[in-house]
Short mmCIF file of C-alpha atoms in Angstrom, two decimals:
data_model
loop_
_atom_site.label_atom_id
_atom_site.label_comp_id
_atom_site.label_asym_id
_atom_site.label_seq_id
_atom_site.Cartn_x
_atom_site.Cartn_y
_atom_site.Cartn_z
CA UNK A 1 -42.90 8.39 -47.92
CA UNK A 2 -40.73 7.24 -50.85
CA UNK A 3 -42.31 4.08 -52.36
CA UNK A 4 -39.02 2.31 -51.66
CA UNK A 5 -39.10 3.49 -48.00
CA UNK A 6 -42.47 1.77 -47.96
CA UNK A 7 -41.09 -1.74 -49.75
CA UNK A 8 -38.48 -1.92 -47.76
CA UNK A 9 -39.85 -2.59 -44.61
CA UNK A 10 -42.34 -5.27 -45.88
CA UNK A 11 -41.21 -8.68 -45.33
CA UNK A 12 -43.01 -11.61 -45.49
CA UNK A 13 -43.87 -13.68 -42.21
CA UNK A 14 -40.41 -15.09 -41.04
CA UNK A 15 -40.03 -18.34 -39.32
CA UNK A 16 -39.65 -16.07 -36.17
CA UNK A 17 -36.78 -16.89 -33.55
CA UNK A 18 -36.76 -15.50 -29.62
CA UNK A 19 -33.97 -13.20 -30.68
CA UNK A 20 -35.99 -11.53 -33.81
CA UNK A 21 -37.19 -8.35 -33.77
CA UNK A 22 -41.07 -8.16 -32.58
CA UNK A 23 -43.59 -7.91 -35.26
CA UNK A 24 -46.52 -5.31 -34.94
CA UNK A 25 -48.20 -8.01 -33.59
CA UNK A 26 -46.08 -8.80 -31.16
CA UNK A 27 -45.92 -5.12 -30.15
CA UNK A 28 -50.06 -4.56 -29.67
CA UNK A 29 -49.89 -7.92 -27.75
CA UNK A 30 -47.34 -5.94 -25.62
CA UNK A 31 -49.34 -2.94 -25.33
CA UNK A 32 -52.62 -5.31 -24.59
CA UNK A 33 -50.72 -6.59 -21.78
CA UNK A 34 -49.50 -3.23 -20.25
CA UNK A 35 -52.81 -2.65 -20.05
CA UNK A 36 -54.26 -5.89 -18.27
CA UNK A 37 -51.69 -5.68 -15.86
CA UNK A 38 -52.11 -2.22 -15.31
CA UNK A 39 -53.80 -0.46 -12.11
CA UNK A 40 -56.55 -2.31 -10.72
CA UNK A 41 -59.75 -2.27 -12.75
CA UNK A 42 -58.27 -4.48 -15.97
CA UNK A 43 -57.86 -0.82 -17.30
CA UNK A 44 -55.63 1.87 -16.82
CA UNK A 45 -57.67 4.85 -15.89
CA UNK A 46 -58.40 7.24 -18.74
CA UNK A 47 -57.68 11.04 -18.78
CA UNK A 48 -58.17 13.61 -21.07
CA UNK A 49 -54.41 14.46 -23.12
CA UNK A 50 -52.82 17.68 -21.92
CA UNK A 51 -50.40 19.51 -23.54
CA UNK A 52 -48.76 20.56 -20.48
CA UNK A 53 -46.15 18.01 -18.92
CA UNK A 54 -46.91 17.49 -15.00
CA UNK A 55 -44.69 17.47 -12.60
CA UNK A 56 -43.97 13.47 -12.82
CA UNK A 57 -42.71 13.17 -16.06
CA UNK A 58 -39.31 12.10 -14.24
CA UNK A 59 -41.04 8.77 -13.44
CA UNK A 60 -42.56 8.48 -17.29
CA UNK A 61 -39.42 9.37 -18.47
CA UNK A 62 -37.68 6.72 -16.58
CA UNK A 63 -39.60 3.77 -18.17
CA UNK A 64 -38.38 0.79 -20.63
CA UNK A 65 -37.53 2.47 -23.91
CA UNK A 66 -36.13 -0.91 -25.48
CA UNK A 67 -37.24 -0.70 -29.31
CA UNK A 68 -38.93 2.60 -29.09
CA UNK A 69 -38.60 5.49 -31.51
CA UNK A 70 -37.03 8.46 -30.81
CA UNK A 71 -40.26 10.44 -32.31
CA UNK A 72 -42.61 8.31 -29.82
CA UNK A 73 -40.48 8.72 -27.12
CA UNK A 74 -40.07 12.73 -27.50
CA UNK A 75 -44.28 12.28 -27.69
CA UNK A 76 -44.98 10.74 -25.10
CA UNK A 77 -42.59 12.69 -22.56
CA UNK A 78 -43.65 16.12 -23.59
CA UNK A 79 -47.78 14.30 -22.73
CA UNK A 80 -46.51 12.54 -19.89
CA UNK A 81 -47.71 9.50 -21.34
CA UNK A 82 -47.14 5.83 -20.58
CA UNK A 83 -47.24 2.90 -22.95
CA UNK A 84 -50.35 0.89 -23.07
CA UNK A 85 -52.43 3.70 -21.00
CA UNK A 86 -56.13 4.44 -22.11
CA UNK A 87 -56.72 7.96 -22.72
CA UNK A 88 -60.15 10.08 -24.01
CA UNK A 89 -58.97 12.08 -27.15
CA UNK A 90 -61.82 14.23 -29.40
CA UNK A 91 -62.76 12.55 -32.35
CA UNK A 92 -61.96 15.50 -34.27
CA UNK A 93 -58.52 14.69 -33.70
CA UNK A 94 -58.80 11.37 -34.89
CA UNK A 95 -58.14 10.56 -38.84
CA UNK A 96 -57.59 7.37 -41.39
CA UNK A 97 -54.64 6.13 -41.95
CA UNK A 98 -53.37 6.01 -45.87
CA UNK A 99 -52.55 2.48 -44.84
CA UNK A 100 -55.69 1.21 -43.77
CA UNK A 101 -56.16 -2.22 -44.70
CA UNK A 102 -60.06 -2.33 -44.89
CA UNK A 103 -61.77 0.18 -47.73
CA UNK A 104 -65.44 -0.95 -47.42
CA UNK A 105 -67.44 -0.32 -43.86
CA UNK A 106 -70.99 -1.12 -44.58
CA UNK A 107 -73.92 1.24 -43.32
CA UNK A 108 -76.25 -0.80 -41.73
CA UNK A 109 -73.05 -2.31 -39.54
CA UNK A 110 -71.93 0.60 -38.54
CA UNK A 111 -75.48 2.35 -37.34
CA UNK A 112 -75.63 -1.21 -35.43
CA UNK A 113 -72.79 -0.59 -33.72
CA UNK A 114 -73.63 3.20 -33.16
CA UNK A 115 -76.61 1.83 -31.16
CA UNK A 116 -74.57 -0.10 -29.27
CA UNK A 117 -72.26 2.41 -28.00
CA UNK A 118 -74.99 4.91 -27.27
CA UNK A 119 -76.21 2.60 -25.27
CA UNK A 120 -73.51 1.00 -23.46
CA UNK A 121 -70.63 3.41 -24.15
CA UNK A 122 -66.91 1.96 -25.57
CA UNK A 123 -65.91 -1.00 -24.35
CA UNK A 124 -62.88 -1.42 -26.44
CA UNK A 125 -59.98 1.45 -26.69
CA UNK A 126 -58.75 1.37 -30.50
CA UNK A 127 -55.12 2.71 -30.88
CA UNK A 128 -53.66 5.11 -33.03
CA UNK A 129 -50.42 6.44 -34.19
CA UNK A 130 -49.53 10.11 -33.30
CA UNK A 131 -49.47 12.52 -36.80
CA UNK A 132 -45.91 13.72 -35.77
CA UNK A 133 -46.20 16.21 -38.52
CA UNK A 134 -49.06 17.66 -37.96
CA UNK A 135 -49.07 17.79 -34.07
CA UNK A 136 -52.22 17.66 -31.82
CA UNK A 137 -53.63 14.83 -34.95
CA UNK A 138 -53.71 11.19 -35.11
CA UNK A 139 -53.83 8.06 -37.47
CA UNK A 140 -56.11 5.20 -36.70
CA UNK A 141 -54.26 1.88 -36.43
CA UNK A 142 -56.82 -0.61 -35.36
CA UNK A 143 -60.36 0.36 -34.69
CA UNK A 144 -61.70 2.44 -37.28
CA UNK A 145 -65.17 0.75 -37.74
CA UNK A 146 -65.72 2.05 -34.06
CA UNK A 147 -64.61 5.94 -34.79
CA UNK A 148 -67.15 5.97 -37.39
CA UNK A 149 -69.85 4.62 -34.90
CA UNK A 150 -68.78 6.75 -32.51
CA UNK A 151 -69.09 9.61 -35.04
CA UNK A 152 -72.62 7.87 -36.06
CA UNK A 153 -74.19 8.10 -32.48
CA UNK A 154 -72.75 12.00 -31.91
CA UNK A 155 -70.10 11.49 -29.45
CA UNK A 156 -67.28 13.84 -29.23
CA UNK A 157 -64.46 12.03 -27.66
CA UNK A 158 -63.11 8.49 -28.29
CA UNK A 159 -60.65 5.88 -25.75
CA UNK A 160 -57.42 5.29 -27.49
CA UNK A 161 -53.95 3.62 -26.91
CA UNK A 162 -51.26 5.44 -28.51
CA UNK A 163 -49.09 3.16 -29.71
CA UNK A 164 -45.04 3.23 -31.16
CA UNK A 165 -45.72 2.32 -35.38
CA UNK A 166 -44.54 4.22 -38.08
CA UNK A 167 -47.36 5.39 -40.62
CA UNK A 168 -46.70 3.10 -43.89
CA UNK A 169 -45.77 -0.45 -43.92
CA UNK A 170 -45.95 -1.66 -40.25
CA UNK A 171 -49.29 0.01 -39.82
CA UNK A 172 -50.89 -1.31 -42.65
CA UNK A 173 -49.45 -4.68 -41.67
CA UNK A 174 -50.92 -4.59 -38.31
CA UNK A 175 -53.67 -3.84 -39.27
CA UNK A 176 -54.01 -6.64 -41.73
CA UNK A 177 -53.20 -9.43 -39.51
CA UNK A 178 -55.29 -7.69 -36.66
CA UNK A 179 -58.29 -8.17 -39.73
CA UNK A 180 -57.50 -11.64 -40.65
CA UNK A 181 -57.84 -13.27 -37.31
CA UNK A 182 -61.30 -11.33 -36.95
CA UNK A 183 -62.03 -13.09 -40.28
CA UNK A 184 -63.19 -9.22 -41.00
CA UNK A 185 -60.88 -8.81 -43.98
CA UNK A 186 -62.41 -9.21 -47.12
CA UNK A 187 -61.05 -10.12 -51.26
CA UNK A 188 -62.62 -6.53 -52.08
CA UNK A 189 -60.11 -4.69 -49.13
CA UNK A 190 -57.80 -6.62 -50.51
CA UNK A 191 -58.19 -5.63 -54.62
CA UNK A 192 -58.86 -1.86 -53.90
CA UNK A 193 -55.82 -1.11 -51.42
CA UNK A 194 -53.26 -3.68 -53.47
CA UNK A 195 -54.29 -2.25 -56.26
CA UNK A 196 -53.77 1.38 -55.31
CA UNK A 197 -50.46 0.00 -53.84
CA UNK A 198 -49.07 -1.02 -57.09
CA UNK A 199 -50.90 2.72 -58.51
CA UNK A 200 -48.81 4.36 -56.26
CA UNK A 201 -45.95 2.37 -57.23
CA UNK A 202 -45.40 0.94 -53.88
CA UNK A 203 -44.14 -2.37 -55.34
CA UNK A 204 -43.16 -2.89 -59.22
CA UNK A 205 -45.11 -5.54 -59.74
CA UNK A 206 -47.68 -7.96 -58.12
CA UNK A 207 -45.37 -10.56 -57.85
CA UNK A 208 -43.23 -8.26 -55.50
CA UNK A 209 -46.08 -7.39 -53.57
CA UNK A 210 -46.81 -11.18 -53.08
CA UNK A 211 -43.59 -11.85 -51.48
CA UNK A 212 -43.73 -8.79 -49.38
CA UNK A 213 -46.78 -9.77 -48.00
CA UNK A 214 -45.55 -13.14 -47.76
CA UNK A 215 -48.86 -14.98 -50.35
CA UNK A 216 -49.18 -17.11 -53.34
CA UNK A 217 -48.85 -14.60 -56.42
CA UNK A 218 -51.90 -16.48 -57.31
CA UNK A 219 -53.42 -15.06 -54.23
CA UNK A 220 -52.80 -11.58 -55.29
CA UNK A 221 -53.73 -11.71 -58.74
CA UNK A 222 -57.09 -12.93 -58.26
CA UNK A 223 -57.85 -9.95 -55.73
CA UNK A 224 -56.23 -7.75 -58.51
CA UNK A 225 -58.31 -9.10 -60.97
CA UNK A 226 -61.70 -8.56 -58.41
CA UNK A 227 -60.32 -4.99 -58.16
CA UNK A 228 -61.27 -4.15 -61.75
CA UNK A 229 -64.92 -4.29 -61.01
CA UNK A 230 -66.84 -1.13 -60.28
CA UNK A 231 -67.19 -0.72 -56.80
CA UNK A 232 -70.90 -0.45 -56.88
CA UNK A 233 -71.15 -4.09 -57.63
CA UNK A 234 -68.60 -5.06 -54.63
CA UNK A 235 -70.74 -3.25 -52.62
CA UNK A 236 -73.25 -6.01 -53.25
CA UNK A 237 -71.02 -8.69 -52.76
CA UNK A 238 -69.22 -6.88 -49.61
CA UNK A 239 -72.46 -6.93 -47.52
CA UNK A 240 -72.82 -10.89 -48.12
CA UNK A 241 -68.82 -12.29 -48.05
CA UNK A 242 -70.35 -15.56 -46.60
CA UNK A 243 -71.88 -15.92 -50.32
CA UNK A 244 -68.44 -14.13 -52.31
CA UNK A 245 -65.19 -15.20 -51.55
CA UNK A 246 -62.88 -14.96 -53.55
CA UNK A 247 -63.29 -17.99 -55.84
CA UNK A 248 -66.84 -16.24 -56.19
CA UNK A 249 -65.80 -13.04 -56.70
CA UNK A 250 -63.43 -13.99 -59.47
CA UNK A 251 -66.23 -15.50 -61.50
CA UNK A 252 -68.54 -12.37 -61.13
CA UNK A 253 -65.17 -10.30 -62.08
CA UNK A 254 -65.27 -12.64 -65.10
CA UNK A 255 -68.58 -12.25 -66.04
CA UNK A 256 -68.29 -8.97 -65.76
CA UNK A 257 -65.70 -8.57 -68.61
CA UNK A 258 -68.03 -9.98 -70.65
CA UNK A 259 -71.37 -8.54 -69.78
CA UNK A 260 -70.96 -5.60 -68.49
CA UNK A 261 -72.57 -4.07 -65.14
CA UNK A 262 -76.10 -4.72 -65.15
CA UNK A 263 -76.36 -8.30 -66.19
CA UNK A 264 -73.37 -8.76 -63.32
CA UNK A 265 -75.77 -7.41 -61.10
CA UNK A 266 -79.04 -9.57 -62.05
CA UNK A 267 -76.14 -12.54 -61.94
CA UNK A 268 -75.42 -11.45 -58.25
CA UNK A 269 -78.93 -11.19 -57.21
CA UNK A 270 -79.29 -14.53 -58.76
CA UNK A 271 -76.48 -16.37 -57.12
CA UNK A 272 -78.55 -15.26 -53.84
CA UNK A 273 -81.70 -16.20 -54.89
CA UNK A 274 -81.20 -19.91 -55.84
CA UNK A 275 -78.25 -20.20 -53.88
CA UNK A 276 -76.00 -20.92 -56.72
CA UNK A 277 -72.59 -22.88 -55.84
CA UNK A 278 -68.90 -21.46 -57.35
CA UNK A 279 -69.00 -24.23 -60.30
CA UNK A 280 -72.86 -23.49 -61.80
CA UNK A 281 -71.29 -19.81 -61.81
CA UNK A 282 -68.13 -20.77 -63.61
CA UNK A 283 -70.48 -22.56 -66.27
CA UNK A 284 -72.99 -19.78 -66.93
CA UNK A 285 -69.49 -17.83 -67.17
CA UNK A 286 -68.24 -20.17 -69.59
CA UNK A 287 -71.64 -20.55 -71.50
CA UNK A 288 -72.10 -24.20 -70.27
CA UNK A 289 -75.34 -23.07 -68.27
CA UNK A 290 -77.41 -20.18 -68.86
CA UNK A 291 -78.39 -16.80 -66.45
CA UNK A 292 -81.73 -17.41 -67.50
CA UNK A 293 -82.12 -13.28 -67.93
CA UNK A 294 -84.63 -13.60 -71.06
CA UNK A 295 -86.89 -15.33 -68.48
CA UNK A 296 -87.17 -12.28 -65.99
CA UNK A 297 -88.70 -9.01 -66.64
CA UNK A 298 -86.31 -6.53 -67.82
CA UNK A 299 -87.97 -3.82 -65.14
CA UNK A 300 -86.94 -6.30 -62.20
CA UNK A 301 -87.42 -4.56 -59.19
CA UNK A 302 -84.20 -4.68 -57.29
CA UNK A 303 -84.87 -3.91 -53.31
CA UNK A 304 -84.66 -0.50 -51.51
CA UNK A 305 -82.98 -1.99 -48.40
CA UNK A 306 -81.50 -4.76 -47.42
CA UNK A 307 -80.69 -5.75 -43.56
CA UNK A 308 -78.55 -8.55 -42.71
CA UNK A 309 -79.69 -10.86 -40.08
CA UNK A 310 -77.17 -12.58 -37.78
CA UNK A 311 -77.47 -14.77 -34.77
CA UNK A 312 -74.86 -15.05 -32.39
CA UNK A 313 -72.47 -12.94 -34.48
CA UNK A 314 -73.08 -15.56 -38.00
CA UNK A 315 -75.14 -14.48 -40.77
CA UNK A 316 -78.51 -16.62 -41.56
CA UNK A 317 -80.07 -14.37 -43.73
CA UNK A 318 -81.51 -11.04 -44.73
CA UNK A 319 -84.74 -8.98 -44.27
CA UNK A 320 -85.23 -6.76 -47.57
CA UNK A 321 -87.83 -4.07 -48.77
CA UNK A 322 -89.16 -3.93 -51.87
CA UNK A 323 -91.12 -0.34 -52.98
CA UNK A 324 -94.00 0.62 -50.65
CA UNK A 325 -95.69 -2.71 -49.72
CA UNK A 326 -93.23 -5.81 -50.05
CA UNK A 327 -90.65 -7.26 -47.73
CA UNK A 328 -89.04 -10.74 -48.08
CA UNK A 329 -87.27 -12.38 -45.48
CA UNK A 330 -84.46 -15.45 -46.12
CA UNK A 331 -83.35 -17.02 -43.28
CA UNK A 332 -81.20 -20.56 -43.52
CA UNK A 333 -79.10 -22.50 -41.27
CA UNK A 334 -81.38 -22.25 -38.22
CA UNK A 335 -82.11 -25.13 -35.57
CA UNK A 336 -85.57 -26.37 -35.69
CA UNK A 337 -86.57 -24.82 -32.41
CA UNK A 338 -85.17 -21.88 -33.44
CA UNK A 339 -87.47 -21.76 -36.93
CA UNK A 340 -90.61 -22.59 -35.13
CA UNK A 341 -90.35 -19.83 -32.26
CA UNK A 342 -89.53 -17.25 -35.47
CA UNK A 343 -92.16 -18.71 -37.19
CA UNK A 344 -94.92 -18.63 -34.22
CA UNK A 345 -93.57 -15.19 -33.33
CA UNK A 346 -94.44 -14.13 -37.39
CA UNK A 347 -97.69 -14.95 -36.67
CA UNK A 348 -98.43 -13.65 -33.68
CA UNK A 349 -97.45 -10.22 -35.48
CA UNK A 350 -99.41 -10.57 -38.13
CA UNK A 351 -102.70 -11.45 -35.95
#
């Protein structure tokens, strides 16, 4: 795809009207609701794709093609395939799209989830886009934290929607506004993918990419600025967003230009430690407040794992290992009846 084929398309959010075309929102709330109102169940049935067209495709072919592209439509025909159905594909099949919004996928969430599926099997169909060039293949639109769990716990097959986007700039929107509502898209997506965006020449500057993706320029040139930071240090931020927006993130980013990677890092683990607020991290970045480094050892021991601890789907904390014999455990925000049962439960452990 040309990069202006791929600007072209990206508009910001309009003030929509009934008589506008439907966003890719729009369209996977369409395909959500072929689905619920499918056969009875909540769920139409799944089937393995064949490559052979049955003897109904008369009826398939017969069905509401208003908006639909002519390489979808020639798809789904030839598989006999109706919009919004569930259907098992192999995993091997299944590939990342160019356009995926999200870059980081963090280990210990996606062995979690592995668990969970091995245990109680998919719950949720993700949907892809057919590879119309390379037949047989497709492009994940919206669920690719569950292909890699499903990959994680050894299954072979996967429940998918196929769904009517082109690969490029309606993808990658979906998928972006599908992220923000989950609250699961982060600054450091943001600076790696704009970034290659504009490295791709995509867009000609970041001010163009603002107003194609309808943000204050502001907005974009903070995650721009995040995205010159080595990704080994946003992977320490990434697995704690509740501590590193992107106010945060821009300070560390700062700090970094100035310090380099490892004193960024003991900054980080610092900011977790005592819990340090946006502004005391803008003043040791300024030189207003010191990092206190010459204090610490300069063999600190950083820890070998770290597990985040939620409750009810929000972080409180984190369990981490230290060597061979030393664990520490953080936990905030609990209710008092919830602290004492962990607490008595602690010691009935260590009895």
């Amino acid at each position: 795809m040309k990069p202006s084929q791929f600007a072209k398309g990206f508009q910001a959010r309009p003030d929509t009207t009934s008589s506008e075309k439907r966003t890719a929102l729009d369209r996977l709330n369409a395909i959500d609701g072929l689905v619920k109102n499918g056969p009875k169940g909540n769920e139409v049935p799944s089937r393995p794709m064949s490559s052979v067209m049955p003897q109904g495709v008369a009826e398939v072919d017969m069905i509401d093609s208003v908006d639909e592209s002519a390489a979808y439509r020639a798809w789904r025909l030839e598989h006999a395939y109706r919009p919004g159905q569930v259907i098992d594909l192999a995993l091997k099949t299944i590939k990342p799209s160019p356009f995926n919004p999200r870059h980081f996928y963090l280990k210990a969430s996606i062995a979690e989830l592995a668990v969970n599926l091995a245990k109680q099997g998919q719950q949720q169909a993700i949907h892809v886009i057919p590879d119309y060039d390379n037949p047989g293949t497709y492009f994940v639109s919206d669920g690719g934290r569950r292909v890699r769990a499903l990959k994680e716990a050894n299954k072979e097959s996967v429940k998918a929607i196929v769904i009517d986007l082109p690969i490029g700039i309606e993808s990658y929107k979906l998928g972006y506004d599908l992220n923000v509502q989950r609250d699961s898209q982060t600054v450091f997506d943001n600076a790696i993918v704009w970034k290659r965006f504009l490295d791709d020449r995509h867009f000609q500057s970041q001010k163009e990419l603002a107003e194609h993706l309808g943000l204050d320029e502001s907005t974009v040139a903070v995650a721009l600025s995040i995205a010159k930071l080595p990704e080994a240090v946003m992977h320490e931020m990434v697995a704690r967003t509740d501590r590193f927006g992107s106010n945060m993130a821009y300070q560390v980013g700062r700090y970094h230009t100035a310090r380099g990677a490892d004193a960024t890092l003991r900054l980080i683990n610092k900011i977790l430690s005592d819990d340090l607020s946006t502004r005391q991290v803008a003043d040791i970045v300024k030189g207003r407040a010191s990092a206190q480094e010459s204090t610490k050892p300069a063999g600190r021991q950083r820890y070998a794992q770290r597990l985040e601890i939620k409750l009810e789907g929000v972080s409180v904390g984190d369990l981490k290992s230290y060597g061979d014999d030393r664990i520490e455990l953080r936990l905030k925000g609990l209710t008092r009846e919830k602290r004492d049962d962990i607490l008595r439960q602690i010691e009935k452990m260590l009895k």
